[in-house]
Structure formats: structure tokens, C-alpha cells
PDB file of C-alpha atoms and ligand atoms in Angstrom:
ATOM      1  CA  MET A1178     -42.903 -25.723  31.314  1.00  0.00           C
ATOM      2  CA  SER A1179     -44.714 -27.476  28.440  1.00  0.00           C
ATOM      3  CA  GLN A1180     -48.364 -28.410  29.020  1.00  0.00           C
ATOM      4  CA  ASP A1181     -47.766 -31.944  27.715  1.00  0.00           C
ATOM      5  CA  LEU A1182     -50.211 -33.538  30.198  1.00  0.00           C
ATOM      6  CA  GLN A1183     -53.053 -31.060  29.697  1.00  0.00           C
ATOM      7  CA  ASP A1184     -56.256 -32.283  31.432  1.00  0.00           C
ATOM      8  CA  GLN A1185     -54.863 -35.774  31.971  1.00  0.00           C
ATOM      9  CA  ARG A1186     -55.938 -37.323  35.277  1.00  0.00           C
ATOM     10  CA  PHE A1187     -53.469 -38.784  37.790  1.00  0.00           C
ATOM     11  CA  LEU A1188     -53.611 -40.323  41.251  1.00  0.00           C
ATOM     12  CA  ILE A1189     -50.516 -40.010  43.459  1.00  0.00           C
ATOM     13  CA  THR A1190     -50.418 -41.774  46.810  1.00  0.00           C
ATOM     14  CA  GLY A1191     -48.331 -40.294  49.607  1.00  0.00           C
ATOM     15  CA  ALA A1192     -48.825 -36.847  48.101  1.00  0.00           C
ATOM     16  CA  SER A1193     -48.717 -34.877  51.357  1.00  0.00           C
ATOM     17  CA  ARG A1194     -44.950 -34.302  51.453  1.00  0.00           C
ATOM     18  CA  GLY A1195     -41.539 -35.311  50.146  1.00  0.00           C
ATOM     19  CA  ILE A1196     -41.388 -37.053  46.779  1.00  0.00           C
ATOM     20  CA  GLY A1197     -45.177 -37.410  46.331  1.00  0.00           C
ATOM     21  CA  LEU A1198     -45.782 -33.687  46.884  1.00  0.00           C
ATOM     22  CA  GLU A1199     -43.156 -32.793  44.285  1.00  0.00           C
ATOM     23  CA  ILE A1200     -44.592 -35.248  41.741  1.00  0.00           C
ATOM     24  CA  ALA A1201     -48.064 -33.717  42.228  1.00  0.00           C
ATOM     25  CA  VAL A1202     -46.768 -30.176  41.661  1.00  0.00           C
ATOM     26  CA  ASP A1203     -44.663 -31.188  38.643  1.00  0.00           C
ATOM     27  CA  LEU A1204     -47.706 -32.834  37.020  1.00  0.00           C
ATOM     28  CA  ALA A1205     -49.819 -29.744  37.718  1.00  0.00           C
ATOM     29  CA  HIS A1206     -47.201 -27.555  35.990  1.00  0.00           C
ATOM     30  CA  ARG A1207     -47.667 -29.800  32.951  1.00  0.00           C
ATOM     31  CA  GLY A1208     -51.414 -29.145  32.892  1.00  0.00           C
ATOM     32  CA  ALA A1209     -52.610 -32.313  34.671  1.00  0.00           C
ATOM     33  CA  LYS A1210     -55.456 -32.845  37.114  1.00  0.00           C
ATOM     34  CA  VAL A1211     -54.061 -34.375  40.285  1.00  0.00           C
ATOM     35  CA  ALA A1212     -55.703 -36.502  42.972  1.00  0.00           C
ATOM     36  CA  GLY A1213     -53.515 -36.954  46.047  1.00  0.00           C
ATOM     37  CA  LEU A1214     -53.949 -39.563  48.764  1.00  0.00           C
ATOM     38  CA  ALA A1215     -52.599 -39.445  52.327  1.00  0.00           C
ATOM     39  CA  THR A1216     -53.630 -40.981  55.632  1.00  0.00           C
ATOM     40  CA  ARG A1217     -55.506 -37.778  56.512  1.00  0.00           C
ATOM     41  CA  THR A1218     -57.014 -35.168  54.177  1.00  0.00           C
ATOM     42  CA  ALA A1219     -55.698 -32.446  56.502  1.00  0.00           C
ATOM     43  CA  ASN A1220     -52.135 -33.523  55.618  1.00  0.00           C
ATOM     44  CA  LEU A1221     -52.813 -32.552  51.980  1.00  0.00           C
ATOM     45  CA  ALA A1222     -53.454 -28.836  52.617  1.00  0.00           C
ATOM     46  CA  LYS A1223     -49.988 -27.780  51.386  1.00  0.00           C
ATOM     47  CA  THR A1224     -50.253 -29.991  48.286  1.00  0.00           C
ATOM     48  CA  LYS A1225     -53.624 -28.473  47.384  1.00  0.00           C
ATOM     49  CA  ILE A1226     -52.206 -24.945  47.642  1.00  0.00           C
ATOM     50  CA  GLU A1227     -49.112 -25.776  45.564  1.00  0.00           C
ATOM     51  CA  VAL A1228     -50.979 -27.762  42.886  1.00  0.00           C
ATOM     52  CA  GLU A1229     -53.557 -25.008  42.453  1.00  0.00           C
ATOM     53  CA  ALA A1230     -50.817 -22.350  42.369  1.00  0.00           C
ATOM     54  CA  ALA A1231     -49.259 -24.356  39.510  1.00  0.00           C
ATOM     55  CA  GLY A1232     -52.574 -24.163  37.645  1.00  0.00           C
ATOM     56  CA  GLY A1233     -53.817 -27.705  38.322  1.00  0.00           C
ATOM     57  CA  SER A1234     -57.068 -29.060  39.767  1.00  0.00           C
ATOM     58  CA  PHE A1235     -56.610 -30.986  43.011  1.00  0.00           C
ATOM     59  CA  LEU A1236     -58.704 -33.734  44.604  1.00  0.00           C
ATOM     60  CA  ALA A1237     -57.767 -34.667  48.194  1.00  0.00           C
ATOM     61  CA  LEU A1238     -58.320 -38.305  49.164  1.00  0.00           C
ATOM     62  CA  GLU A1239     -57.918 -39.910  52.569  1.00  0.00           C
ATOM     63  CA  GLY A1240     -57.104 -43.535  53.365  1.00  0.00           C
ATOM     64  CA  ASP A1241     -54.616 -46.056  54.651  1.00  0.00           C
ATOM     65  CA  ILE A1242     -53.168 -47.739  51.576  1.00  0.00           C
ATOM     66  CA  SER A1243     -52.270 -50.878  53.544  1.00  0.00           C
ATOM     67  CA  GLN A1244     -56.023 -51.558  53.699  1.00  0.00           C
ATOM     68  CA  PRO A1245     -57.249 -53.248  50.466  1.00  0.00           C
ATOM     69  CA  GLU A1246     -60.494 -51.219  50.246  1.00  0.00           C
ATOM     70  CA  THR A1247     -58.618 -47.870  50.177  1.00  0.00           C
ATOM     71  CA  ALA A1248     -57.274 -48.397  46.658  1.00  0.00           C
ATOM     72  CA  GLN A1249     -60.636 -49.160  45.039  1.00  0.00           C
ATOM     73  CA  ALA A1250     -62.279 -46.229  46.850  1.00  0.00           C
ATOM     74  CA  ALA A1251     -59.529 -43.858  45.646  1.00  0.00           C
ATOM     75  CA  ILE A1252     -59.747 -44.966  41.998  1.00  0.00           C
ATOM     76  CA  ASP A1253     -63.563 -44.812  42.145  1.00  0.00           C
ATOM     77  CA  ALA A1254     -63.364 -41.258  43.513  1.00  0.00           C
ATOM     78  CA  VAL A1255     -61.083 -40.100  40.682  1.00  0.00           C
ATOM     79  CA  VAL A1256     -63.248 -41.727  38.000  1.00  0.00           C
ATOM     80  CA  SER A1257     -66.420 -40.332  39.547  1.00  0.00           C
ATOM     81  CA  GLU A1258     -64.935 -36.796  39.784  1.00  0.00           C
ATOM     82  CA  TRP A1259     -63.172 -36.612  36.417  1.00  0.00           C
ATOM     83  CA  GLY A1260     -64.600 -39.491  34.319  1.00  0.00           C
ATOM     84  CA  GLY A1261     -61.393 -41.557  34.008  1.00  0.00           C
ATOM     85  CA  ILE A1262     -57.738 -41.889  34.942  1.00  0.00           C
ATOM     86  CA  GLU A1263     -54.660 -41.780  32.704  1.00  0.00           C
ATOM     87  CA  GLY A1264     -51.990 -42.399  35.308  1.00  0.00           C
ATOM     88  CA  LEU A1265     -51.203 -43.788  38.748  1.00  0.00           C
ATOM     89  CA  VAL A1266     -48.129 -43.191  40.904  1.00  0.00           C
ATOM     90  CA  ALA A1267     -47.941 -45.629  43.843  1.00  0.00           C
ATOM     91  CA  ASN A1268     -45.557 -43.616  46.004  1.00  0.00           C
ATOM     92  CA  ALA A1269     -46.803 -43.958  49.607  1.00  0.00           C
ATOM     93  CA  GLY A1270     -44.250 -45.795  51.689  1.00  0.00           C
ATOM     94  CA  ILE A1271     -42.997 -46.324  55.213  1.00  0.00           C
ATOM     95  CA  THR A1272     -39.921 -47.708  56.935  1.00  0.00           C
ATOM     96  CA  ARG A1273     -39.766 -49.770  60.142  1.00  0.00           C
ATOM     97  CA  ASP A1274     -36.016 -50.397  60.302  1.00  0.00           C
ATOM     98  CA  ASN A1275     -34.351 -52.962  62.538  1.00  0.00           C
ATOM     99  CA  LEU A1276     -31.706 -55.645  62.322  1.00  0.00           C
ATOM    100  CA  LEU A1277     -33.150 -59.037  61.366  1.00  0.00           C
ATOM    101  CA  LEU A1278     -32.887 -60.557  64.831  1.00  0.00           C
ATOM    102  CA  ARG A1279     -34.875 -57.675  66.316  1.00  0.00           C
ATOM    103  CA  LEU A1280     -37.302 -57.193  63.419  1.00  0.00           C
ATOM    104  CA  THR A1281     -40.805 -58.096  64.584  1.00  0.00           C
ATOM    105  CA  ALA A1282     -43.332 -59.893  62.396  1.00  0.00           C
ATOM    106  CA  ASP A1283     -45.574 -56.861  62.791  1.00  0.00           C
ATOM    107  CA  ASP A1284     -42.911 -54.464  61.456  1.00  0.00           C
ATOM    108  CA  PHE A1285     -42.266 -56.833  58.552  1.00  0.00           C
ATOM    109  CA  ASP A1286     -45.968 -57.154  57.701  1.00  0.00           C
ATOM    110  CA  GLN A1287     -46.724 -53.441  58.014  1.00  0.00           C
ATOM    111  CA  VAL A1288     -43.987 -52.499  55.578  1.00  0.00           C
ATOM    112  CA  ILE A1289     -45.019 -55.197  53.090  1.00  0.00           C
ATOM    113  CA  GLN A1290     -48.699 -54.260  53.346  1.00  0.00           C
ATOM    114  CA  THR A1291     -48.071 -50.543  52.838  1.00  0.00           C
ATOM    115  CA  ASN A1292     -45.203 -50.548  50.320  1.00  0.00           C
ATOM    116  CA  LEU A1293     -46.017 -53.671  48.273  1.00  0.00           C
ATOM    117  CA  SER A1294     -49.607 -54.851  48.825  1.00  0.00           C
ATOM    118  CA  GLY A1295     -50.816 -51.219  48.665  1.00  0.00           C
ATOM    119  CA  ALA A1296     -49.280 -50.875  45.190  1.00  0.00           C
ATOM    120  CA  PHE A1297     -50.855 -54.180  44.093  1.00  0.00           C
ATOM    121  CA  HIS A1298     -54.352 -53.093  45.220  1.00  0.00           C
ATOM    122  CA  LEU A1299     -53.936 -49.750  43.435  1.00  0.00           C
ATOM    123  CA  LEU A1300     -52.685 -51.360  40.232  1.00  0.00           C
ATOM    124  CA  LYS A1301     -55.599 -53.773  40.204  1.00  0.00           C
ATOM    125  CA  ALA A1302     -58.175 -51.046  40.799  1.00  0.00           C
ATOM    126  CA  ALA A1303     -56.647 -48.658  38.218  1.00  0.00           C
ATOM    127  CA  THR A1304     -56.304 -51.353  35.576  1.00  0.00           C
ATOM    128  CA  LYS A1305     -60.068 -51.648  35.024  1.00  0.00           C
ATOM    129  CA  PRO A1306     -60.720 -48.072  33.797  1.00  0.00           C
ATOM    130  CA  MET A1307     -57.354 -48.011  32.005  1.00  0.00           C
ATOM    131  CA  MET A1308     -58.164 -51.242  30.125  1.00  0.00           C
ATOM    132  CA  ARG A1309     -61.504 -49.797  29.099  1.00  0.00           C
ATOM    133  CA  ALA A1310     -59.733 -46.702  27.743  1.00  0.00           C
ATOM    134  CA  ARG A1311     -56.954 -48.883  26.247  1.00  0.00           C
ATOM    135  CA  THR A1312     -54.322 -46.544  27.658  1.00  0.00           C
ATOM    136  CA  GLY A1313     -52.657 -45.941  31.004  1.00  0.00           C
ATOM    137  CA  ARG A1314     -49.388 -45.253  32.793  1.00  0.00           C
ATOM    138  CA  VAL A1315     -48.416 -46.752  36.122  1.00  0.00           C
ATOM    139  CA  VAL A1316     -45.284 -45.873  38.083  1.00  0.00           C
ATOM    140  CA  PHE A1317     -44.272 -47.541  41.357  1.00  0.00           C
ATOM    141  CA  ILE A1318     -41.750 -45.755  43.547  1.00  0.00           C
ATOM    142  CA  GLY A1319     -39.192 -48.433  44.402  1.00  0.00           C
ATOM    143  CA  SER A1320     -35.742 -47.945  45.865  1.00  0.00           C
ATOM    144  CA  VAL A1321     -32.105 -48.478  45.016  1.00  0.00           C
ATOM    145  CA  VAL A1322     -31.859 -50.761  48.086  1.00  0.00           C
ATOM    146  CA  ALA A1323     -34.169 -53.279  46.378  1.00  0.00           C
ATOM    147  CA  THR A1324     -31.171 -54.312  44.281  1.00  0.00           C
ATOM    148  CA  THR A1325     -28.276 -53.568  46.671  1.00  0.00           C
ATOM    149  CA  GLY A1326     -29.887 -54.697  49.959  1.00  0.00           C
ATOM    150  CA  ASN A1327     -29.375 -52.671  53.143  1.00  0.00           C
ATOM    151  CA  PRO A1328     -28.612 -53.847  56.683  1.00  0.00           C
ATOM    152  CA  GLY A1329     -31.536 -53.039  58.964  1.00  0.00           C
ATOM    153  CA  GLN A1330     -34.021 -52.823  56.097  1.00  0.00           C
ATOM    154  CA  ALA A1331     -34.857 -56.444  55.227  1.00  0.00           C
ATOM    155  CA  ASN A1332     -38.592 -55.674  55.320  1.00  0.00           C
ATOM    156  CA  TYR A1333     -38.266 -52.504  53.212  1.00  0.00           C
ATOM    157  CA  CYS A1334     -35.887 -54.113  50.678  1.00  0.00           C
ATOM    158  CA  ALA A1335     -38.185 -57.133  50.318  1.00  0.00           C
ATOM    159  CA  ALA A1336     -41.182 -54.869  49.671  1.00  0.00           C
ATOM    160  CA  LYS A1337     -39.348 -52.708  47.142  1.00  0.00           C
ATOM    161  CA  ALA A1338     -37.865 -55.738  45.339  1.00  0.00           C
ATOM    162  CA  GLY A1339     -41.413 -57.122  45.139  1.00  0.00           C
ATOM    163  CA  LEU A1340     -42.465 -53.972  43.278  1.00  0.00           C
ATOM    164  CA  HIS A1341     -39.868 -54.681  40.616  1.00  0.00           C
ATOM    165  CA  GLY A1342     -41.319 -58.156  39.935  1.00  0.00           C
ATOM    166  CA  LEU A1343     -44.872 -56.835  40.095  1.00  0.00           C
ATOM    167  CA  ALA A1344     -44.077 -54.137  37.508  1.00  0.00           C
ATOM    168  CA  ARG A1345     -42.421 -56.551  35.089  1.00  0.00           C
ATOM    169  CA  SER A1346     -45.280 -59.073  35.241  1.00  0.00           C
ATOM    170  CA  ALA A1347     -47.943 -56.382  34.951  1.00  0.00           C
ATOM    171  CA  ALA A1348     -46.117 -54.822  31.986  1.00  0.00           C
ATOM    172  CA  LEU A1349     -46.280 -58.168  30.189  1.00  0.00           C
ATOM    173  CA  GLU A1350     -49.967 -58.683  30.991  1.00  0.00           C
ATOM    174  CA  LEU A1351     -51.136 -55.148  30.241  1.00  0.00           C
ATOM    175  CA  GLY A1352     -48.962 -54.070  27.315  1.00  0.00           C
ATOM    176  CA  SER A1353     -51.461 -55.219  24.711  1.00  0.00           C
ATOM    177  CA  ARG A1354     -54.018 -52.849  26.298  1.00  0.00           C
ATOM    178  CA  GLY A1355     -51.736 -49.829  25.939  1.00  0.00           C
ATOM    179  CA  ILE A1356     -50.808 -49.724  29.626  1.00  0.00           C
ATOM    180  CA  THR A1357     -47.185 -49.228  30.721  1.00  0.00           C
ATOM    181  CA  VAL A1358     -45.932 -50.200  34.185  1.00  0.00           C
ATOM    182  CA  ASN A1359     -42.525 -49.053  35.441  1.00  0.00           C
ATOM    183  CA  VAL A1360     -40.571 -48.454  38.636  1.00  0.00           C
ATOM    184  CA  VAL A1361     -38.624 -45.332  39.517  1.00  0.00           C
ATOM    185  CA  ALA A1362     -36.048 -46.328  42.121  1.00  0.00           C
ATOM    186  CA  PRO A1363     -34.689 -43.351  44.061  1.00  0.00           C
ATOM    187  CA  GLY A1364     -31.356 -43.346  45.851  1.00  0.00           C
ATOM    188  CA  PHE A1365     -30.801 -41.101  48.865  1.00  0.00           C
ATOM    189  CA  ILE A1366     -33.332 -38.255  48.679  1.00  0.00           C
ATOM    190  CA  GLN A1367     -33.745 -35.454  51.220  1.00  0.00           C
ATOM    191  CA  THR A1368     -37.209 -35.900  52.772  1.00  0.00           C
ATOM    192  CA  ASP A1369     -38.803 -36.552  56.174  1.00  0.00           C
ATOM    193  CA  MET A1370     -38.032 -40.249  55.612  1.00  0.00           C
ATOM    194  CA  THR A1371     -34.258 -39.722  55.435  1.00  0.00           C
ATOM    195  CA  ASP A1372     -34.321 -36.950  58.085  1.00  0.00           C
ATOM    196  CA  ALA A1373     -34.998 -39.805  60.512  1.00  0.00           C
ATOM    197  CA  LEU A1374     -31.470 -41.202  59.881  1.00  0.00           C
ATOM    198  CA  THR A1375     -28.541 -40.312  62.134  1.00  0.00           C
ATOM    199  CA  ASP A1376     -25.876 -37.833  60.909  1.00  0.00           C
ATOM    200  CA  GLU A1377     -23.417 -40.738  60.596  1.00  0.00           C
ATOM    201  CA  GLN A1378     -25.836 -42.785  58.462  1.00  0.00           C
ATOM    202  CA  ARG A1379     -26.498 -39.758  56.228  1.00  0.00           C
ATOM    203  CA  ALA A1380     -22.768 -39.001  55.839  1.00  0.00           C
ATOM    204  CA  ALA A1381     -21.967 -42.654  55.008  1.00  0.00           C
ATOM    205  CA  MET A1382     -24.662 -42.690  52.320  1.00  0.00           C
ATOM    206  CA  ALA A1383     -23.660 -39.307  50.849  1.00  0.00           C
ATOM    207  CA  ASP A1384     -20.021 -40.478  50.563  1.00  0.00           C
ATOM    208  CA  LYS A1385     -21.049 -43.198  48.084  1.00  0.00           C
ATOM    209  CA  ILE A1386     -22.949 -40.902  45.678  1.00  0.00           C
ATOM    210  CA  ALA A1387     -21.037 -40.337  42.432  1.00  0.00           C
ATOM    211  CA  LEU A1388     -22.640 -36.932  41.901  1.00  0.00           C
ATOM    212  CA  GLY A1389     -21.559 -35.915  45.405  1.00  0.00           C
ATOM    213  CA  ARG A1390     -24.925 -34.743  46.713  1.00  0.00           C
ATOM    214  CA  PRO A1391     -28.167 -36.232  48.004  1.00  0.00           C
ATOM    215  CA  GLY A1392     -31.086 -36.122  45.594  1.00  0.00           C
ATOM    216  CA  THR A1393     -34.054 -33.781  45.880  1.00  0.00           C
ATOM    217  CA  PRO A1394     -37.739 -34.725  45.469  1.00  0.00           C
ATOM    218  CA  GLY A1395     -37.583 -32.707  42.228  1.00  0.00           C
ATOM    219  CA  ASP A1396     -34.948 -35.091  40.853  1.00  0.00           C
ATOM    220  CA  ILE A1397     -37.445 -37.947  41.244  1.00  0.00           C
ATOM    221  CA  ALA A1398     -40.467 -35.998  39.991  1.00  0.00           C
ATOM    222  CA  GLY A1399     -38.688 -35.286  36.683  1.00  0.00           C
ATOM    223  CA  ALA A1400     -38.113 -38.999  36.047  1.00  0.00           C
ATOM    224  CA  VAL A1401     -41.703 -39.880  36.984  1.00  0.00           C
ATOM    225  CA  SER A1402     -43.128 -37.199  34.684  1.00  0.00           C
ATOM    226  CA  PHE A1403     -40.981 -38.535  31.838  1.00  0.00           C
ATOM    227  CA  LEU A1404     -42.544 -42.012  32.249  1.00  0.00           C
ATOM    228  CA  LEU A1405     -46.061 -40.537  32.543  1.00  0.00           C
ATOM    229  CA  GLY A1406     -45.649 -38.186  29.591  1.00  0.00           C
ATOM    230  CA  PRO A1407     -45.514 -38.508  25.788  1.00  0.00           C
ATOM    231  CA  ALA A1408     -41.745 -39.150  25.720  1.00  0.00           C
ATOM    232  CA  GLY A1409     -42.079 -42.211  27.987  1.00  0.00           C
ATOM    233  CA  GLY A1410     -44.738 -44.046  26.001  1.00  0.00           C
ATOM    234  CA  TYR A1411     -42.506 -46.857  24.703  1.00  0.00           C
ATOM    235  CA  VAL A1412     -40.917 -47.705  28.071  1.00  0.00           C
ATOM    236  CA  THR A1413     -42.468 -50.535  30.073  1.00  0.00           C
ATOM    237  CA  GLY A1414     -41.433 -53.129  32.644  1.00  0.00           C
ATOM    238  CA  GLN A1415     -38.318 -51.151  33.547  1.00  0.00           C
ATOM    239  CA  VAL A1416     -36.650 -50.036  36.751  1.00  0.00           C
ATOM    240  CA  LEU A1417     -35.212 -46.547  36.331  1.00  0.00           C
ATOM    241  CA  LEU A1418     -32.583 -45.883  38.999  1.00  0.00           C
ATOM    242  CA  VAL A1419     -32.478 -42.206  39.932  1.00  0.00           C
ATOM    243  CA  ASP A1420     -29.712 -42.301  42.493  1.00  0.00           C
ATOM    244  CA  GLY A1421     -26.901 -39.956  41.448  1.00  0.00           C
ATOM    245  CA  GLY A1422     -24.718 -43.026  40.920  1.00  0.00           C
ATOM    246  CA  LEU A1423     -25.162 -44.385  44.473  1.00  0.00           C
ATOM    247  CA  SER A1424     -25.642 -47.937  43.202  1.00  0.00           C
ATOM    248  CA  LEU A1425     -22.385 -47.851  41.207  1.00  0.00           C
ATOM    249  CA  GLY A1426     -20.405 -48.763  44.313  1.00  0.00           C
TER     250      GLY A1426
HETATM  251  P1  LIG B2215     -42.152 -39.333  53.302  1.00  0.00           P
HETATM  252  O1  LIG B2215     -41.649 -37.932  53.220  1.00  0.00           O
HETATM  253  O2  LIG B2215     -42.028 -40.066  54.579  1.00  0.00           O
HETATM  254  O3  LIG B2215     -43.684 -39.329  52.819  1.00  0.00           O
HETATM  255  C1  LIG B2215     -44.422 -40.516  52.825  1.00  0.00           C
HETATM  256  C2  LIG B2215     -45.781 -40.277  52.227  1.00  0.00           C
HETATM  257  O4  LIG B2215     -46.509 -41.519  52.235  1.00  0.00           O
HETATM  258  C3  LIG B2215     -46.627 -39.283  52.997  1.00  0.00           C
HETATM  259  O5  LIG B2215     -47.360 -38.519  52.073  1.00  0.00           O
HETATM  260  C4  LIG B2215     -47.539 -40.167  53.826  1.00  0.00           C
HETATM  261  O6  LIG B2215     -48.784 -39.549  54.113  1.00  0.00           O
HETATM  262  C5  LIG B2215     -47.762 -41.323  52.886  1.00  0.00           C
HETATM  263  N1  LIG B2215     -48.142 -42.558  53.578  1.00  0.00           N
HETATM  264  C6  LIG B2215     -47.401 -43.271  54.462  1.00  0.00           C
HETATM  265  N2  LIG B2215     -48.077 -44.348  54.859  1.00  0.00           N
HETATM  266  C7  LIG B2215     -49.283 -44.320  54.228  1.00  0.00           C
HETATM  267  C8  LIG B2215     -50.417 -45.165  54.236  1.00  0.00           C
HETATM  268  N3  LIG B2215     -50.464 -46.274  54.983  1.00  0.00           N
HETATM  269  N4  LIG B2215     -51.469 -44.827  53.465  1.00  0.00           N
HETATM  270  C9  LIG B2215     -51.440 -43.707  52.704  1.00  0.00           C
HETATM  271  N5  LIG B2215     -50.390 -42.875  52.661  1.00  0.00           N
HETATM  272  C10 LIG B2215     -49.329 -43.176  53.411  1.00  0.00           C
HETATM  273  O7  LIG B2215     -41.450 -40.266  52.214  1.00  0.00           O
HETATM  274  P2  LIG B2215     -40.605 -39.930  50.898  1.00  0.00           P
HETATM  275  O8  LIG B2215     -39.172 -39.888  51.267  1.00  0.00           O
HETATM  276  O9  LIG B2215     -41.225 -38.810  50.146  1.00  0.00           O
HETATM  277  O10 LIG B2215     -40.805 -41.315  50.116  1.00  0.00           O
HETATM  278  C11 LIG B2215     -41.772 -41.499  49.105  1.00  0.00           C
HETATM  279  C12 LIG B2215     -41.541 -42.851  48.449  1.00  0.00           C
HETATM  280  O11 LIG B2215     -40.201 -42.899  47.945  1.00  0.00           O
HETATM  281  C13 LIG B2215     -41.658 -44.023  49.422  1.00  0.00           C
HETATM  282  O12 LIG B2215     -42.244 -45.132  48.765  1.00  0.00           O
HETATM  283  C14 LIG B2215     -40.218 -44.332  49.768  1.00  0.00           C
HETATM  284  O13 LIG B2215     -40.050 -45.672  50.170  1.00  0.00           O
HETATM  285  C15 LIG B2215     -39.536 -44.043  48.452  1.00  0.00           C
HETATM  286  N6  LIG B2215     -38.110 -43.776  48.565  1.00  0.00           N
HETATM  287  C16 LIG B2215     -37.653 -42.719  49.272  1.00  0.00           C
HETATM  288  C17 LIG B2215     -36.267 -42.506  49.352  1.00  0.00           C
HETATM  289  C18 LIG B2215     -35.675 -41.342  50.107  1.00  0.00           C
HETATM  290  O14 LIG B2215     -34.431 -41.274  50.169  1.00  0.00           O
HETATM  291  N7  LIG B2215     -36.470 -40.432  50.668  1.00  0.00           N
HETATM  292  C19 LIG B2215     -35.389 -43.381  48.727  1.00  0.00           C
HETATM  293  C20 LIG B2215     -35.911 -44.455  48.013  1.00  0.00           C
HETATM  294  C21 LIG B2215     -37.269 -44.639  47.935  1.00  0.00           C
HETATM  295  P3  LIG B2215     -49.176 -38.914  55.548  1.00  0.00           P
HETATM  296  O15 LIG B2215     -48.979 -37.439  55.423  1.00  0.00           O
HETATM  297  O16 LIG B2215     -50.614 -39.210  55.726  1.00  0.00           O
HETATM  298  O17 LIG B2215     -48.300 -39.543  56.580  1.00  0.00           O
END
């Protein structure tokens, strides 16, 4: 693999497993230094091993991204360790699914605070060092359901749709400083998150995918690395659907 991100410094939230783990390893293969955040440092043991095996440096960070102070502390830690930050991937996310009539205010708020407010706090904290350096790449991990909607996921769809608006506005504000902001919106990807679905739900979803298979975390990592790397430098304010054609109907 080409070392097109040699010594560049990235923070990936939700890096302990699934999509975030794969993004961290893909970046390491490209020569990057990777800081990974999860709710507990212990959860990042596998990521550390895989990033270092790929030749990258790894910094493990702990925090709950729904808490505003976590984002600033994480960016400060990366800047203090490595002197700056070229890229941020706001990937940490949760689901608390329920039909609207049964959806509690707490489940709504928790999903918004983790999936949307967490990304806002990270963007704000990362923007300062990126503006100083007059360069930066930000990728939010959205979802195909932000545009299609999904019964039982009003909270999750609202949060992910919010990321799309946040990315577009930030792209407009930050473009003149050399900072790009985009969303990668996965379809149905095999991770712990989708393992929680029933067999019927998984089969119904898989039936709608034009390419005839669920995605892998690697499918998403490739798209993220494109936006973070030299080839993605003129793309900003966009939502890149990586869904195997799921959203086509
Ligand atoms: P996952 O396997 O459930 O992993 C979630 C990651 O987020 C874990 O690393 C977890 O860390 C971290 N996390 C959760 N809550 C956190 C918090 N409050 N603070 C810090 N870290 C937190 O999920 P995934 O499937 O890889 O999904 C990754 C992203 O892709 C999410 O934003 C998800 O919404 C999005 N997405 C996934 C799919 C899919 O089909 N899988 C489709 C569309 C979009 P811990 O180890 O500490 O729990």
C-alpha cells in the first residue's frame, strides 16, 4: 500500500472495533500516526496491536464523546503528543432503537448527544489547530438512513441527518482555511452494531442491496482514506454514500 499519509496525524473516535478499527488500521498502512478514542482505554488493546503491526504509531485515548469536555481533551492530547493534527474522523456512534411512541426522551437525547453533538464538539476543537496550520481534513461517519429514514430509528436518523447539515455549513466556513469537511454514509455494514439486529431484519436489509452483499468495515475505511488523502483534497461539503446500492431502492 502507498505511504501517502506518511507521518500525518489523525484522531478516530470509536476506534475500538468495527468501522473505526478498520479506519485506524488502513491509515496506519498508509504511514499515518493514529490516535484512537473509545469509552475505555482497555477497549483499544486490539487496535493498538493492529495499528502497530501495520507500522503506525498509536495513541489510546479514553472518554465519553457525548460529554463536551472529552473532545477538547482528545484534541489537546494529540497536539501535545505529536505537535498537530491533520485529520479527524468522528465515527463513534450508538443506536437506541424504538418506535416513536415508545421512544423515550432519554434515548432520543443520548443518541443525539453521542452521534451529533459529539461530532460538533470534536469539529470545534480540531478546527483551532487546523486553522493555524491552514490545512485539515474532517470526516463524519453518517448513515444511508439519514436520507431514507428508517422505522424505529427516528433518533438515529435525526442525528445522522444533522451531521450532513453540519458538514455542509462547516465546509463553507472553513474552506478558505484549507479545511475540508465531508460525510461518509455507510449502508448495511457487518459490525457489532448490526449483529444486534434480528435475522429477519438483516435478511430484509440484505435483499435491497444492489451488490447483493452486506458491506465490510474495510469498504468504509477505503472511502474515508480517499477523503483524508491526497486524492480527496478538492472534495468538501459532500455526503459519500458507501452502501452497495442500498439507497437505490
Ligand atoms: P460499533 O461496532 O458498535 O462500534 C462503535 C464504536 O463507537 C466503538 O468503538 C465504541 O467504543 C465507540 N463509542 C460508542 N459510544 C461512545 C461514546 N459515547 N464515546 C466514545 N466512543 C463511543 O459500531 P460500527 O458499526 O463500527 O459503527 C461506527 C459508525 O458507523 C457509527 O457512527 C455508526 O452509526 C455508523 N454506521 C454504521 C453502520 C453499520 O451498518 N454498522 C451503518 C451506517 C452507519 P467502546 O469500545 O468504548 O464501546
